[in-house]
């Protein structure tokens, strides 16, 4: 295995994040703080407890997921799209690197950045509410699976997009609505029955629910179903990313 | 000499239907400098890109150092360095970091001393901490060459390496290419500057409309397809008579010079007889010089001939 190649791709991508620390880390944390202030403190104080949990605390896993999903997508998609856009991708294509090594380098870096953001948000949330995690290992597992699977999805978008508009269109028009309608700020059983039925088709519901369970032992969906859904989603993304690199889809003419 | 790259019946048709390469076969010898000449859109870059793995071939095969470049791509790519035509470099990276990235990408362990040597060879050492976007076009071109060499390739592809660079840098690059060849690196370069091919290539290939028209030793090519001309300048205007009919002379506008085209390979090339005949007419020869057909003229004639077919 070309460990040196994985290392330099990973290092390059991580360095890019630390060179733009404000955009990469400060901005998502600030957004989350604002969510806490507005939804947790201002509005949350007027909302009843959900499943016996204060609203401010209830939204912590959802807010972490919101930041992780959006950051995984944007980091991974930009990471591979930019060298395609500038033509620098020739270096990767002409190097002795396998599909696996390319994916590990780019997706691994994007997932690491998201993981750091997720943990920073958890630390930030601790200033607003007292955090108690019921199942820390499950939390870490869900966090890792989510970071990796959505970074894979971002990587796919970065390979697929032909221009900057397309790079933004999937996260903005598809992923953001799915995240907001995925139970980030509420429990699915708070929705009218028809919308509850629609929600079961939203993959983000399973993520947020499973992640929330690791905090409070309260979930909308069975934990094993959540785990299965995120694993299946990750395998699908992995297969598509592998196929794209292997065939040179939108990389090689 | 042993072949290091063997291209067999290589064809490429792009999605839009444009056929960039038509059944190209070529052997590249180990340690040589091969110049690929051709007009824009001839297929030079496509050929290089297929060998390096950037473009997929429609049909045909490429063997590099005995390995198939699609099945054994991990082995073949290790041997190859590529300097692309475009200045495709990161904007905000430092030169040093960019070099380390390239070396690592090719599976080589970090080696500060080697990177330093390459940067010094290409007069980039003073700029090692400079951000790439602050470099001039010529410096960026040097950096691309440095990046292509940093993993110690056996074969180096230079796609228009001196396009847009000044004469001094171009000459520097020729020296570098010669030095690389001496160290055993096989070099394949595409160029628009035919003087470049004439100055440094061992063999020359001409591509037009996706077809390889010919590949030959540069000197043999110039010998076979080139011609020699003798220009004789006179003290008075020349007036042709029957005795000069066999020489097929060209007369200058003012009539004071005649040009005789001859075959230098022939024992009896007619020069002696022509000079005698001129002197017998009472004309005084003021000056004489011979002109050798340049590679550029050979190239233009070849491409023109191909296009008119």
JSON list of N, CA and C in Angstrom, two decimals, chain B residues 14 31 49 64 72 92 118 136 172 179 209 220 231-232 251 276:
[
{"chain": "B", "resi": 14, "resn": "UNK", "atom": "N", "xyz": [-12.74, 10.70, -28.51]},
{"chain": "B", "resi": 14, "resn": "UNK", "atom": "CA", "xyz": [-13.37, 11.36, -27.37]},
{"chain": "B", "resi": 14, "resn": "UNK", "atom": "C", "xyz": [-14.90, 11.25, -27.46]},
{"chain": "B", "resi": 31, "resn": "UNK", "atom": "N", "xyz": [16.80, 5.85, -22.75]},
{"chain": "B", "resi": 31, "resn": "UNK", "atom": "CA", "xyz": [17.88, 6.84, -22.72]},
{"chain": "B", "resi": 31, "resn": "UNK", "atom": "C", "xyz": [17.88, 7.86, -23.84]},
{"chain": "B", "resi": 49, "resn": "UNK", "atom": "N", "xyz": [-0.89, 11.77, -22.51]},
{"chain": "B", "resi": 49, "resn": "UNK", "atom": "CA", "xyz": [-1.85, 11.58, -21.41]},
{"chain": "B", "resi": 49, "resn": "UNK", "atom": "C", "xyz": [-2.26, 10.12, -21.27]},
{"chain": "B", "resi": 64, "resn": "UNK", "atom": "N", "xyz": [5.14, -0.10, -20.58]},
{"chain": "B", "resi": 64, "resn": "UNK", "atom": "CA", "xyz": [6.20, 0.75, -20.03]},
{"chain": "B", "resi": 64, "resn": "UNK", "atom": "C", "xyz": [7.15, -0.14, -19.25]},
{"chain": "B", "resi": 72, "resn": "UNK", "atom": "N", "xyz": [-0.90, -2.99, -14.95]},
{"chain": "B", "resi": 72, "resn": "UNK", "atom": "CA", "xyz": [0.17, -2.85, -13.94]},
{"chain": "B", "resi": 72, "resn": "UNK", "atom": "C", "xyz": [0.47, -1.37, -13.73]},
{"chain": "B", "resi": 92, "resn": "UNK", "atom": "N", "xyz": [-1.81, 28.63, -3.19]},
{"chain": "B", "resi": 92, "resn": "UNK", "atom": "CA", "xyz": [-1.45, 29.10, -1.86]},
{"chain": "B", "resi": 92, "resn": "UNK", "atom": "C", "xyz": [-0.38, 28.24, -1.16]},
{"chain": "B", "resi": 118, "resn": "UNK", "atom": "N", "xyz": [17.17, 18.99, -6.26]},
{"chain": "B", "resi": 118, "resn": "UNK", "atom": "CA", "xyz": [16.33, 19.28, -7.43]},
{"chain": "B", "resi": 118, "resn": "UNK", "atom": "C", "xyz": [16.02, 20.78, -7.50]},
{"chain": "B", "resi": 136, "resn": "UNK", "atom": "N", "xyz": [6.71, 33.80, -11.02]},
{"chain": "B", "resi": 136, "resn": "UNK", "atom": "CA", "xyz": [6.48, 34.17, -12.43]},
{"chain": "B", "resi": 136, "resn": "UNK", "atom": "C", "xyz": [6.14, 32.91, -13.22]},
{"chain": "B", "resi": 172, "resn": "UNK", "atom": "N", "xyz": [18.33, 27.18, -20.66]},
{"chain": "B", "resi": 172, "resn": "UNK", "atom": "CA", "xyz": [18.61, 26.52, -19.37]},
{"chain": "B", "resi": 172, "resn": "UNK", "atom": "C", "xyz": [17.97, 25.14, -19.34]},
{"chain": "B", "resi": 179, "resn": "UNK", "atom": "N", "xyz": [21.38, 17.08, -19.30]},
{"chain": "B", "resi": 179, "resn": "UNK", "atom": "CA", "xyz": [21.93, 16.52, -18.07]},
{"chain": "B", "resi": 179, "resn": "UNK", "atom": "C", "xyz": [21.14, 15.29, -17.62]},
{"chain": "B", "resi": 209, "resn": "UNK", "atom": "N", "xyz": [-3.14, 15.16, -37.36]},
{"chain": "B", "resi": 209, "resn": "UNK", "atom": "CA", "xyz": [-4.49, 14.58, -37.41]},
{"chain": "B", "resi": 209, "resn": "UNK", "atom": "C", "xyz": [-4.57, 13.20, -36.74]},
{"chain": "B", "resi": 220, "resn": "UNK", "atom": "N", "xyz": [19.21, 11.67, -39.65]},
{"chain": "B", "resi": 220, "resn": "UNK", "atom": "CA", "xyz": [18.81, 10.90, -40.84]},
{"chain": "B", "resi": 220, "resn": "UNK", "atom": "C", "xyz": [17.62, 11.58, -41.52]},
{"chain": "B", "resi": 231, "resn": "UNK", "atom": "N", "xyz": [23.93, 29.40, -52.85]},
{"chain": "B", "resi": 231, "resn": "UNK", "atom": "CA", "xyz": [23.59, 30.74, -53.34]},
{"chain": "B", "resi": 231, "resn": "UNK", "atom": "C", "xyz": [24.88, 31.40, -53.85]},
{"chain": "B", "resi": 232, "resn": "UNK", "atom": "N", "xyz": [24.84, 31.82, -55.11]},
{"chain": "B", "resi": 232, "resn": "UNK", "atom": "CA", "xyz": [26.03, 32.47, -55.70]},
{"chain": "B", "resi": 232, "resn": "UNK", "atom": "C", "xyz": [25.67, 33.92, -56.00]},
{"chain": "B", "resi": 251, "resn": "UNK", "atom": "N", "xyz": [16.45, 32.62, -59.66]},
{"chain": "B", "resi": 251, "resn": "UNK", "atom": "CA", "xyz": [17.10, 33.91, -59.80]},
{"chain": "B", "resi": 251, "resn": "UNK", "atom": "C", "xyz": [16.52, 34.89, -58.77]},
{"chain": "B", "resi": 276, "resn": "UNK", "atom": "N", "xyz": [32.05, 26.66, -62.93]},
{"chain": "B", "resi": 276, "resn": "UNK", "atom": "CA", "xyz": [32.84, 26.84, -64.16]},
{"chain": "B", "resi": 276, "resn": "UNK", "atom": "C", "xyz": [32.02, 27.58, -65.21]}
]
